Coordinates of C-alpha atoms in Angstrom, one line a residue:
Chain A
M29 CA 42.3 -8.8 12.8
T30 CA 40.0 -9.9 15.6
R31 CA 37.7 -7.0 14.7
V32 CA 37.5 -8.3 11.2
R33 CA 36.7 -11.7 12.4
R34 CA 34.0 -10.2 14.5
W35 CA 32.0 -8.7 11.6
L36 CA 33.0 -10.8 8.6
P37 CA 30.5 -13.7 9.2
G38 CA 27.7 -11.2 9.3
L39 CA 28.7 -9.6 6.1
L40 CA 29.0 -13.1 4.5
L41 CA 25.5 -14.0 5.6
V42 CA 23.9 -11.0 4.0
T43 CA 26.1 -11.0 0.9
P44 CA 23.7 -13.0 -1.2
S45 CA 20.8 -10.6 -0.5
I46 CA 23.0 -7.6 -1.2
V47 CA 24.2 -9.1 -4.5
V48 CA 20.7 -10.0 -5.6
I49 CA 19.4 -6.5 -4.7
G50 CA 22.4 -5.0 -6.5
V51 CA 21.6 -6.8 -9.6
F52 CA 17.8 -6.8 -9.6
V53 CA 17.3 -3.3 -8.3
Y54 CA 20.3 -1.2 -9.3
G55 CA 21.5 -3.3 -12.2
M56 CA 18.1 -3.5 -13.7
L57 CA 17.3 0.2 -13.2
G58 CA 20.6 0.9 -15.1
W59 CA 19.8 -1.6 -17.8
N60 CA 16.4 -0.1 -18.2
L61 CA 17.9 3.4 -18.5
R62 CA 20.4 2.1 -21.1
L63 CA 17.5 0.6 -23.1
A64 CA 15.7 3.9 -22.9
M65 CA 18.6 5.5 -24.6
T66 CA 18.6 3.3 -27.7
D67 CA 16.4 3.2 -30.8
R68 CA 15.2 -0.3 -30.1
H69 CA 11.6 0.4 -31.2
D70 CA 10.8 -3.2 -32.1
E71 CA 11.7 -6.5 -30.6
I72 CA 14.3 -7.6 -33.2
S73 CA 16.5 -4.6 -33.8
E74 CA 19.8 -4.4 -31.9
G75 CA 19.3 -0.8 -30.8
R76 CA 21.8 2.0 -31.3
F77 CA 22.7 4.5 -28.7
V78 CA 20.7 7.7 -29.2
G79 CA 21.2 9.5 -26.0
L80 CA 18.2 11.3 -24.5
E81 CA 16.3 11.4 -27.8
N82 CA 13.4 9.2 -26.6
F83 CA 13.1 11.2 -23.4
V84 CA 12.5 14.3 -25.6
T85 CA 10.3 12.9 -28.3
L86 CA 8.0 11.2 -25.8
W87 CA 6.6 14.7 -25.0
D88 CA 5.5 15.1 -28.7
E89 CA 3.1 12.2 -28.1
K90 CA -0.3 13.4 -27.2
R91 CA -1.1 10.3 -25.1
W92 CA 2.0 10.9 -22.9
G93 CA 0.9 14.5 -22.1
I94 CA -2.6 13.2 -21.2
S95 CA -1.3 10.4 -19.0
V96 CA 1.1 12.8 -17.1
H97 CA -1.8 15.2 -16.6
H98 CA -3.9 12.4 -15.3
A99 CA -1.2 11.2 -12.9
I100 CA -0.9 14.7 -11.5
V101 CA -4.7 15.1 -10.9
F102 CA -5.0 11.7 -9.5
T103 CA -2.0 12.2 -7.1
A104 CA -3.3 15.5 -5.9
V105 CA -6.8 14.3 -5.1
F106 CA -5.7 11.0 -3.8
V107 CA -2.9 12.2 -1.5
L108 CA -4.8 15.1 -0.1
G109 CA -8.1 13.1 0.2
A110 CA -6.5 10.1 2.0
L111 CA -4.4 12.4 4.2
A112 CA -7.5 14.5 5.2
L113 CA -9.8 11.5 5.7
G114 CA -7.2 9.5 7.6
W115 CA -6.4 12.4 9.8
L116 CA -10.0 13.1 10.5
L117 CA -10.8 9.4 11.4
A118 CA -7.7 9.3 13.8
F119 CA -8.7 12.7 15.3
L120 CA -12.3 11.4 16.0
M121 CA -10.9 8.3 17.7
E122 CA -7.9 9.7 19.4
K123 CA -9.4 10.2 22.8
G124 CA -10.8 6.7 22.9
I125 CA -14.3 5.8 21.9
R126 CA -16.5 2.8 22.5
G127 CA -16.1 0.1 19.9
E128 CA -12.8 1.6 18.7
G129 CA -11.5 -1.9 17.7
T130 CA -14.5 -2.4 15.4
F131 CA -14.1 1.0 13.7
R132 CA -10.4 0.5 13.2
A133 CA -11.0 -3.0 11.8
V134 CA -13.5 -1.8 9.3
Y135 CA -11.6 1.3 8.1
L136 CA -8.5 -0.8 7.6
F137 CA -9.8 -3.9 6.0
P138 CA -9.8 -2.5 2.4
M139 CA -6.0 -2.6 2.7
A140 CA -6.2 -6.4 2.9
V141 CA -8.0 -6.7 -0.5
S142 CA -6.5 -6.2 -3.9
F143 CA -7.3 -3.3 -6.1
V144 CA -8.2 -5.8 -8.8
A145 CA -11.0 -7.2 -6.6
T146 CA -12.3 -3.8 -5.3
G147 CA -12.0 -2.4 -8.9
V148 CA -14.9 -4.7 -9.8
V149 CA -17.3 -3.2 -7.4
W150 CA -16.0 0.4 -8.0
R151 CA -16.5 0.1 -11.7
W152 CA -20.1 -0.8 -10.9
L153 CA -20.5 2.0 -8.3
M154 CA -19.0 4.6 -10.6
N155 CA -21.0 3.4 -13.7
S156 CA -21.6 6.4 -16.0
G157 CA -25.2 5.4 -16.9
Q158 CA -27.8 8.0 -15.8
G159 CA -31.5 8.2 -15.4
E160 CA -33.3 4.9 -16.2
R161 CA -30.1 3.1 -17.0
A162 CA -28.3 4.2 -13.9
V163 CA -26.8 1.6 -11.6
G164 CA -24.3 2.1 -8.7
L165 CA -23.9 5.5 -7.1
N166 CA -25.9 7.3 -9.8
R167 CA -28.8 5.1 -9.1
L168 CA -28.4 5.7 -5.3
F169 CA -28.4 9.5 -5.9
G170 CA -31.5 9.1 -8.0
M171 CA -33.2 7.1 -5.2
L172 CA -32.3 9.8 -2.7
G173 CA -33.7 12.5 -5.0
L174 CA -30.2 13.9 -5.7
D175 CA -30.4 13.4 -9.5
S176 CA -28.3 16.5 -10.0
L177 CA -25.3 14.7 -8.5
Q178 CA -25.3 12.1 -11.2
W179 CA -22.3 12.4 -13.5
E180 CA -20.0 10.3 -15.7
W181 CA -17.5 9.6 -12.9
F182 CA -14.2 8.4 -14.4
R183 CA -15.5 8.9 -17.9
N184 CA -15.5 12.7 -17.4
P185 CA -12.8 14.0 -19.6
D186 CA -11.7 16.8 -17.2
W187 CA -12.3 15.4 -13.7
G188 CA -12.5 11.7 -14.4
M189 CA -9.2 11.1 -12.6
A190 CA -10.5 12.8 -9.5
A191 CA -13.3 10.1 -9.5
M192 CA -10.7 7.5 -10.0
A193 CA -9.0 8.6 -6.8
I194 CA -12.1 7.8 -4.7
P195 CA -11.5 4.0 -4.6
A196 CA -7.9 4.7 -3.8
I197 CA -8.9 7.0 -0.9
W198 CA -11.3 4.3 0.3
Q199 CA -8.5 1.8 0.2
M200 CA -5.7 3.8 1.8
S201 CA -7.3 6.2 4.3
G202 CA -7.6 3.5 6.9
Y203 CA -3.8 3.1 6.7
V204 CA -3.3 6.8 7.2
M205 CA -5.7 6.7 10.1
A206 CA -3.6 4.0 11.7
L207 CA -0.4 6.0 11.2
F208 CA -1.9 9.2 12.7
L209 CA -3.5 7.3 15.6
A210 CA -0.1 5.9 16.5
G211 CA 1.2 9.4 16.2
F212 CA -1.5 10.8 18.4
R213 CA -1.0 8.1 21.0
G214 CA 2.7 8.7 20.9
V215 CA 2.3 12.2 22.4
P216 CA 3.1 11.8 26.1
E217 CA 0.1 12.7 28.2
D218 CA 2.5 14.6 30.6
L219 CA 3.2 17.1 27.8
R220 CA -0.5 17.8 27.2
E221 CA -1.1 18.0 30.9
A222 CA 1.8 20.4 31.3
A223 CA 0.3 22.6 28.6
R224 CA -3.1 22.5 30.2
V225 CA -1.6 23.5 33.6
D226 CA 0.0 26.4 31.8
G227 CA -3.5 27.5 30.9
C228 CA -3.7 26.3 27.3
T229 CA -7.2 25.5 25.9
E230 CA -7.7 22.1 24.3
W231 CA -7.3 23.7 20.9
Q232 CA -4.0 25.4 21.9
V233 CA -2.7 22.1 23.3
Y234 CA -3.6 20.5 20.0
R235 CA -2.1 23.3 17.9
H236 CA 1.1 23.8 19.7
V237 CA 1.9 20.5 21.3
V238 CA 0.3 17.6 19.4
L239 CA 0.5 18.9 15.8
P240 CA 4.3 19.6 15.7
L241 CA 4.9 16.1 17.1
L242 CA 2.8 14.7 14.3
R243 CA 5.1 16.1 11.6
P244 CA 7.2 13.0 11.1
V245 CA 4.1 10.8 10.8
T246 CA 2.6 13.2 8.2
L247 CA 5.8 13.1 6.2
S248 CA 5.9 9.3 6.2
A249 CA 2.2 9.2 5.1
L250 CA 2.9 11.7 2.4
I251 CA 5.8 9.7 1.0
I252 CA 3.9 6.4 1.1
L253 CA 0.8 7.8 -0.5
G254 CA 2.8 9.8 -3.1
H255 CA 4.9 6.9 -4.3
I256 CA 1.8 4.6 -4.5
S257 CA 0.0 7.3 -6.4
L258 CA 2.8 7.9 -9.0
K259 CA 3.0 4.2 -9.9
V260 CA -0.8 3.4 -9.7
F261 CA -1.6 0.6 -12.1
D262 CA -3.8 -2.2 -10.8
L263 CA -6.7 0.1 -9.8
I264 CA -6.8 1.9 -13.2
V265 CA -6.7 -1.4 -15.2
A266 CA -9.3 -3.0 -12.9
V267 CA -11.7 -0.1 -13.1
S268 CA -11.4 1.0 -16.8
G269 CA -8.9 -1.1 -18.6
K270 CA -6.4 0.5 -21.0
Q271 CA -8.6 3.4 -22.1
I272 CA -6.9 6.6 -22.9
I273 CA -9.6 8.5 -20.9
T274 CA -8.0 7.2 -17.7
D275 CA -4.5 6.6 -18.9
V276 CA -1.6 7.0 -16.5
P277 CA 2.2 6.5 -17.2
A278 CA 2.2 3.0 -15.7
V279 CA -0.6 1.8 -18.0
F280 CA 0.9 3.6 -21.0
M281 CA 4.1 1.7 -20.3
W282 CA 2.3 -1.6 -20.3
V283 CA 0.6 -0.7 -23.6
A284 CA 4.0 0.4 -25.1
V285 CA 5.6 -3.0 -24.2
F286 CA 2.8 -5.4 -24.9
D287 CA 0.6 -3.7 -27.6
S288 CA 3.0 -1.4 -29.4
H289 CA 6.0 -3.8 -28.9
D290 CA 8.3 -0.8 -28.4
P291 CA 10.8 -1.7 -25.7
A292 CA 12.7 1.6 -25.9
K293 CA 9.5 3.6 -25.4
G294 CA 8.4 1.4 -22.5
A295 CA 11.8 1.8 -20.9
T296 CA 11.7 5.6 -21.4
I297 CA 8.3 5.8 -19.7
A298 CA 9.5 3.5 -16.9
S299 CA 12.5 5.7 -16.4
Y300 CA 10.3 8.8 -16.0
I301 CA 8.2 7.0 -13.4
V302 CA 11.4 6.0 -11.5
L303 CA 12.6 9.6 -11.7
A304 CA 9.3 11.0 -10.3
V305 CA 9.3 8.6 -7.4
S306 CA 13.0 9.0 -6.6
V307 CA 12.7 12.8 -6.4
F308 CA 11.0 12.5 -3.1
V309 CA 11.8 9.0 -1.9
V310 CA 15.6 9.5 -2.0
P311 CA 15.7 12.7 0.2
Y312 CA 13.3 10.9 2.6
L313 CA 15.6 7.9 2.9
V314 CA 18.6 10.0 3.5
W315 CA 16.7 12.0 6.1
T316 CA 15.7 8.8 7.9
L317 CA 19.2 7.5 7.9
R318 CA 20.6 10.8 9.3
R319 CA 17.9 10.9 12.0
E320 CA 18.6 7.4 13.1
R321 CA 22.3 8.1 13.3
G322 CA 21.5 11.3 15.3
E323 CA 19.4 9.3 17.7
K324 CA 22.2 6.8 18.2
R325 CA 24.7 9.5 19.0
S326 CA 22.6 11.4 21.4
Chain B
M1 CA 1.6 28.4 24.8
K2 CA 2.8 31.5 26.6
G3 CA 0.1 33.6 25.0
G4 CA -2.5 31.2 26.3
T5 CA -1.2 31.6 29.8
T6 CA -1.6 35.4 29.9
A7 CA -4.9 35.5 28.1
D8 CA -6.5 33.0 30.5
A9 CA -5.1 34.4 33.6
P10 CA -7.9 37.0 34.3
A11 CA -10.5 34.3 33.6
R12 CA -8.9 32.1 36.2
E13 CA -8.8 34.8 38.7
R14 CA -12.5 35.5 38.2
D15 CA -13.3 31.8 38.7
G16 CA -11.3 31.7 41.8
G17 CA -13.1 34.7 43.2
A18 CA -16.5 33.3 42.5
R19 CA -18.6 31.7 45.2
A20 CA -18.8 27.9 45.6
P21 CA -22.1 27.2 43.8
R22 CA -21.0 29.2 40.7
E23 CA -17.7 27.4 40.6
R24 CA -19.4 24.0 40.0
D25 CA -21.1 25.5 37.0
P26 CA -18.3 25.6 34.4
V27 CA -17.3 22.0 35.4
A28 CA -20.8 20.8 34.7
R29 CA -20.9 22.8 31.5
A30 CA -17.6 21.3 30.4
R31 CA -18.8 17.8 31.2
R32 CA -22.0 18.3 29.2
R33 CA -20.0 19.8 26.3
S34 CA -17.6 16.8 26.3
G35 CA -20.6 14.5 26.3
L36 CA -22.0 16.3 23.3
A37 CA -18.6 16.2 21.6
R38 CA -18.4 12.5 22.2
G39 CA -21.8 12.0 20.7
V40 CA -20.9 14.0 17.6
R41 CA -17.6 12.0 17.2
L42 CA -19.4 8.7 17.5
A43 CA -22.1 9.8 15.0
L44 CA -19.4 10.8 12.5
L45 CA -17.5 7.6 13.0
V46 CA -20.7 5.5 12.4
A47 CA -21.5 7.5 9.3
F48 CA -18.0 6.8 7.9
L49 CA -18.4 3.2 8.8
V50 CA -21.6 2.9 6.7
V51 CA -19.8 4.6 3.8
F52 CA -16.8 2.3 4.1
L53 CA -19.1 -0.7 4.0
I54 CA -21.1 0.3 0.9
P55 CA -18.8 -1.6 -1.5
I56 CA -19.0 -4.7 0.6
Y57 CA -22.8 -4.5 0.7
V58 CA -22.9 -4.2 -3.1
L59 CA -20.5 -7.1 -3.5
L60 CA -22.4 -9.5 -1.3
V61 CA -25.9 -8.5 -2.4
T62 CA -25.1 -8.6 -6.1
S63 CA -23.2 -11.9 -5.9
F64 CA -26.3 -13.8 -4.8
K65 CA -28.6 -12.4 -7.4
P66 CA -30.1 -14.5 -10.2
L67 CA -29.8 -13.2 -13.7
T68 CA -33.5 -12.4 -13.8
E69 CA -32.9 -9.7 -11.2
A70 CA -30.1 -7.9 -13.1
D71 CA -32.3 -5.0 -13.9
P72 CA -30.8 -1.6 -13.0
S73 CA -34.0 -0.6 -11.1
R74 CA -33.2 -3.3 -8.6
A75 CA -29.5 -2.4 -8.4
W76 CA -29.4 -1.6 -4.6
A77 CA -32.1 -4.1 -3.5
P78 CA -31.2 -7.4 -1.9
P79 CA -32.1 -10.4 -4.1
E80 CA -35.7 -11.6 -3.9
V81 CA -34.4 -15.1 -4.7
W82 CA -31.0 -15.9 -3.3
T83 CA -28.9 -18.1 -5.5
L84 CA -25.4 -19.6 -5.4
E85 CA -25.2 -19.9 -9.2
P86 CA -22.9 -16.9 -9.7
W87 CA -20.6 -18.3 -7.1
R88 CA -20.5 -21.7 -8.8
V89 CA -19.7 -20.2 -12.2
A90 CA -17.1 -17.9 -10.7
W91 CA -15.4 -20.8 -8.9
D92 CA -15.2 -22.9 -12.1
R93 CA -13.5 -20.0 -13.9
L94 CA -11.2 -19.1 -11.0
A95 CA -10.1 -22.5 -9.8
P96 CA -6.9 -22.8 -11.9
G97 CA -5.8 -19.3 -10.7
V98 CA -6.4 -20.3 -7.1
V99 CA -4.0 -23.2 -7.5
N100 CA -1.4 -21.0 -9.1
S101 CA -1.8 -18.3 -6.4
V102 CA -1.4 -20.8 -3.6
L103 CA 1.8 -22.3 -5.2
L104 CA 3.1 -18.7 -5.4
A105 CA 2.1 -17.1 -2.2
V106 CA 2.7 -19.9 0.3
P107 CA 6.4 -20.8 -0.6
G108 CA 7.0 -17.1 -1.4
A109 CA 6.0 -15.9 2.0
L110 CA 8.1 -18.6 3.8
I111 CA 11.2 -18.0 1.7
S112 CA 10.9 -14.3 2.2
A113 CA 10.6 -14.6 5.9
A114 CA 13.7 -16.9 6.2
L115 CA 15.8 -14.4 4.2
G116 CA 14.4 -11.4 6.0
S117 CA 15.1 -13.0 9.4
M118 CA 18.8 -13.6 8.6
N119 CA 19.4 -10.2 7.1
G120 CA 17.6 -8.4 9.9
Y121 CA 19.6 -10.3 12.4
V122 CA 22.9 -9.4 10.9
L123 CA 21.9 -5.7 10.3
S124 CA 20.8 -5.3 13.9
K125 CA 23.1 -7.5 16.0
W126 CA 26.1 -8.5 13.9
R127 CA 26.8 -5.2 12.2
F128 CA 29.7 -4.6 9.9
P129 CA 31.2 -1.3 8.8
G130 CA 28.9 0.5 6.4
A131 CA 25.9 -1.5 7.4
D132 CA 23.7 1.6 7.7
V133 CA 24.5 2.9 4.2
L134 CA 23.9 -0.6 2.8
F135 CA 20.6 -0.8 4.7
T136 CA 19.5 2.5 3.2
L137 CA 20.5 1.3 -0.3
L138 CA 18.4 -1.8 0.4
L139 CA 15.4 0.2 1.5
F140 CA 15.4 2.1 -1.8
G141 CA 14.4 -1.3 -3.3
M142 CA 11.2 -1.1 -1.3
F143 CA 10.1 2.1 -2.9
I144 CA 11.2 1.7 -6.5
P145 CA 8.4 1.6 -9.0
Y146 CA 8.6 -2.0 -10.4
Q147 CA 8.0 -0.6 -13.9
G148 CA 11.6 0.5 -13.8
V149 CA 12.9 -3.0 -13.7
M150 CA 10.2 -4.8 -15.5
I151 CA 11.6 -4.9 -19.1
P152 CA 15.1 -6.1 -18.0
L153 CA 13.4 -8.6 -15.6
V154 CA 11.4 -10.1 -18.5
Q155 CA 14.6 -10.3 -20.6
L156 CA 16.5 -12.0 -17.8
L157 CA 13.7 -14.6 -17.2
V158 CA 13.5 -15.3 -21.0
R159 CA 17.3 -15.8 -20.9
L160 CA 17.0 -18.1 -17.9
N161 CA 14.3 -20.1 -19.8
E162 CA 16.8 -20.6 -22.7
V163 CA 19.6 -21.7 -20.3
T164 CA 17.4 -24.2 -18.4
A165 CA 16.0 -25.5 -21.7
S166 CA 19.5 -26.2 -23.0
L167 CA 20.7 -27.7 -19.7
T168 CA 17.7 -29.8 -18.8
G169 CA 15.4 -29.8 -21.8
A170 CA 12.6 -28.3 -19.7
H171 CA 10.9 -25.4 -21.5
G172 CA 9.3 -22.3 -20.0
V173 CA 10.6 -22.8 -16.5
F174 CA 11.0 -19.2 -15.5
Y175 CA 9.4 -16.7 -17.8
G176 CA 5.6 -17.4 -18.2
A177 CA 5.7 -19.7 -15.2
I178 CA 5.2 -19.7 -11.4
P179 CA 9.0 -20.0 -10.5
G180 CA 9.8 -16.8 -12.4
L181 CA 7.1 -14.9 -10.7
L182 CA 8.1 -16.4 -7.3
L183 CA 11.7 -15.4 -7.9
A184 CA 10.7 -11.8 -8.6
H185 CA 8.5 -11.6 -5.5
V186 CA 11.1 -13.1 -3.2
V187 CA 13.8 -10.7 -4.6
Y188 CA 11.8 -7.5 -4.4
G189 CA 10.4 -8.6 -1.0
I190 CA 13.9 -8.7 0.6
P191 CA 13.9 -5.0 1.6
I192 CA 10.6 -4.9 3.5
C193 CA 11.2 -8.3 5.1
T194 CA 14.7 -7.3 6.2
L195 CA 13.3 -4.0 7.6
I196 CA 10.6 -5.6 9.7
F197 CA 13.0 -8.2 11.2
R198 CA 15.7 -5.6 11.8
N199 CA 13.3 -3.3 13.6
Y200 CA 12.1 -6.3 15.7
Y201 CA 15.5 -7.6 16.5
V202 CA 16.7 -4.1 17.6
T203 CA 14.5 -4.6 20.7
I204 CA 16.3 -7.7 21.8
P205 CA 18.9 -6.6 24.4
D206 CA 22.5 -6.6 23.2
E207 CA 23.5 -8.2 26.5
L208 CA 21.7 -11.4 25.5
I209 CA 23.8 -11.6 22.2
E210 CA 26.9 -10.6 24.1
A211 CA 26.4 -13.3 26.7
S212 CA 26.0 -15.9 24.0
R213 CA 29.2 -14.7 22.4
V214 CA 31.1 -14.9 25.7
D215 CA 29.8 -18.4 26.0
G216 CA 31.7 -19.1 22.8
A217 CA 28.7 -19.3 20.5
G218 CA 29.3 -18.1 16.9
M219 CA 26.9 -16.0 14.8
L220 CA 24.8 -18.8 13.5
R221 CA 24.7 -20.6 16.9
T222 CA 23.5 -17.4 18.6
Y223 CA 20.9 -16.9 15.9
W224 CA 19.6 -20.5 16.3
S225 CA 19.5 -20.6 20.1
V226 CA 18.9 -17.0 21.2
V227 CA 17.3 -15.0 18.4
L228 CA 15.2 -17.5 16.5
P229 CA 13.2 -18.8 19.6
V230 CA 11.9 -15.2 20.2
S231 CA 11.2 -14.4 16.6
G232 CA 7.7 -15.7 16.4
P233 CA 5.8 -12.4 16.2
A234 CA 8.1 -11.0 13.5
F235 CA 7.7 -14.2 11.5
A236 CA 3.9 -13.8 11.8
V237 CA 4.1 -10.2 10.6
V238 CA 6.3 -11.0 7.6
V239 CA 4.6 -14.1 6.5
I240 CA 1.2 -12.4 6.6
W241 CA 2.5 -9.3 4.9
Q242 CA 4.2 -11.3 2.1
F243 CA 1.3 -13.7 1.7
T244 CA -1.1 -10.7 1.3
S245 CA 1.1 -8.9 -1.2
L246 CA 1.8 -12.0 -3.3
W247 CA -1.8 -13.0 -3.3
N248 CA -2.9 -9.5 -4.3
D249 CA -0.2 -8.8 -6.8
F250 CA -1.3 -7.9 -10.3
L251 CA 1.6 -5.9 -11.9
F252 CA 4.3 -8.6 -11.8
A253 CA 1.7 -11.2 -12.8
V254 CA 0.6 -9.5 -16.0
F255 CA 4.2 -9.0 -17.1
L256 CA 5.7 -12.3 -16.1
T257 CA 3.0 -15.0 -16.4
G258 CA 1.1 -16.7 -19.2
P259 CA -2.3 -18.4 -19.4
Q260 CA -1.0 -21.5 -17.8
S261 CA 0.4 -19.7 -14.8
W262 CA -2.0 -16.8 -14.3
P263 CA -2.6 -16.2 -10.6
I264 CA -6.0 -15.4 -9.3
T265 CA -5.8 -11.6 -9.8
V266 CA -5.1 -11.9 -13.5
M267 CA -7.9 -14.4 -13.9
L268 CA -10.3 -12.2 -12.0
N269 CA -9.3 -9.2 -14.2
N270 CA -10.0 -11.3 -17.3
I271 CA -13.4 -12.2 -16.0
A272 CA -14.3 -8.7 -14.9
G273 CA -12.9 -7.1 -18.1
A274 CA -15.2 -9.2 -20.3
Q275 CA -18.3 -7.3 -21.2
T276 CA -20.3 -10.5 -21.4
V277 CA -19.9 -11.6 -17.8
P278 CA -22.9 -10.6 -15.6
Y279 CA -22.2 -8.4 -12.6
S280 CA -23.3 -11.2 -10.2
Q281 CA -20.6 -13.5 -11.4
Q282 CA -17.9 -10.7 -11.4
M283 CA -18.7 -9.8 -7.9
A284 CA -18.8 -13.4 -6.7
A285 CA -15.4 -13.9 -8.4
A286 CA -14.0 -10.7 -6.7
L287 CA -15.2 -12.0 -3.3
L288 CA -13.7 -15.5 -3.9
A289 CA -10.4 -13.9 -4.9
S290 CA -10.3 -11.9 -1.7
F291 CA -11.3 -14.6 0.7
P292 CA -7.8 -15.8 1.8
T293 CA -6.5 -12.4 2.5
M294 CA -9.7 -11.3 4.2
I295 CA -9.7 -14.4 6.5
V296 CA -6.0 -13.7 7.4
Y297 CA -7.0 -10.1 8.1
V298 CA -9.9 -11.1 10.4
L299 CA -8.0 -13.7 12.3
L300 CA -4.6 -12.1 12.5
G301 CA -5.3 -8.4 11.9
R302 CA -3.0 -7.5 14.8
F303 CA 0.1 -8.8 12.9
F304 CA -1.2 -7.3 9.6
M305 CA -1.2 -3.9 11.3
R306 CA 2.3 -4.2 12.4
G307 CA 3.5 -5.0 8.9
L308 CA 1.7 -2.0 7.7
M309 CA 3.3 0.2 10.2
A310 CA 6.7 -1.2 9.4
G311 CA 6.2 0.1 5.9
A312 CA 6.3 3.6 7.3
L313 CA 9.9 2.9 8.1
K314 CA 9.9 4.1 11.7
G315 CA 8.6 0.8 13.2

């Protein structure tokens, strides 16, 4: 009884938040899934239960296939690009360098700005005009005598989404850098020193001591970048609007809800996005929970 | 590591056997090489710095250009005549959005911090059975793609509109208005705010809480007199984090607000999306819309960083 009295007030204090999250996160995810399983393809019909029909027929739609393909290309380029650049920046700074504060501040500041605002300038930078009409990067290439580098950027039907990943890399690699830098600095100097005394070269120290210890940081960065990537929306809308040429599931969902007025289709697309994100976020959360428990026990 | 030891052993023996003047040689060489490496690292970092600043250069330079200098041939050149005209036009168009964004981001950040602080306190210092599992379930809310809740959220807010209209006669209180957007942000901000506070409170020694308990103070009393007075840094982190995400949010805003309640990001996107608006005005508008968060970043970047790192879970 006394034990119950000990923890009950705490439980009561967090109950409102728990209820709210229960309703707004889990309740609404369920509600959305239920809607996706109905034939409510306009805003007035009641909607009969049709099972997974919408989830199957969505694949018949050409635009869906395109947007999934785009999301995959974007995710691959963005995640690998941001990871590589962020790691490189951290690696260059790891041992301390004059003016480190300034470098960090500049690499990180894009994080403080919205994709909508930076989208304005990236749309200009990645303008597809070439030759006389060129502005932005194409004009810069022309000025540098690198005319052959001029291309359509995000308007390229095959690799446009790779171009679209550039602003995202610019925005997020500073964050990855900060994560890796914290990781690098978290490696105890004793460990490195011990390896050096054992006769390891600097590269071997890095390869066998530092790198394995960076694994958790790399995993965190991967999860964060990946889930941002799969739901990317602001950036695409800001740079190119709702054009099919840069369509991704999140934009397609927006179009389905507001332009096609098809709630069931919107809900189906949304469910797919949730599924894609959950596939790697849920194992990550479970892993984090287990690890924390393990730490407490040991 | 072991392989390294054996491979280097003969080399070390050789060095050891060498005469004194030759021994200094590798040291000097290593020092010279590390000096060179430092130079290369610095050069690369500066190169990246320049690349990172290109978009900022473009934004600034273009925003001060008069329309007469809008020719593509002058795209990268600084303006010959500097003008504030684009800024004036941009300000006139954005002003209503600024008001909406302030009304959204300031109360939103404060309410989120208050909630997060209480939750974090309980989940770190006043734990109940199953708190860990519950916390993990809470964290999932931080990662969900908001598209997955958007349609039900819109339906709920529309329903709330109907309810408030029938009770008070006031129309459009939630859906298509700031309170609805505020509600959404506060609710979906609970996980990250709770996480940041929890990770911060974990560092407070349990003995302090225990001592307060022994003195007969209850949960709220302990919170008020022991925990809250040392919570300053965590409040700074959460308020800055939430302010930035509310100010920069676009997704919730396009789904939940209407022309009267559009925050600055939606207004900016409308200006930038219109083909008829010159680049100078678009870029001035983009800079205006980013000012508050940039200032916060410049002045309080330290706290902003901590919020970012908390997002990586292991704070």
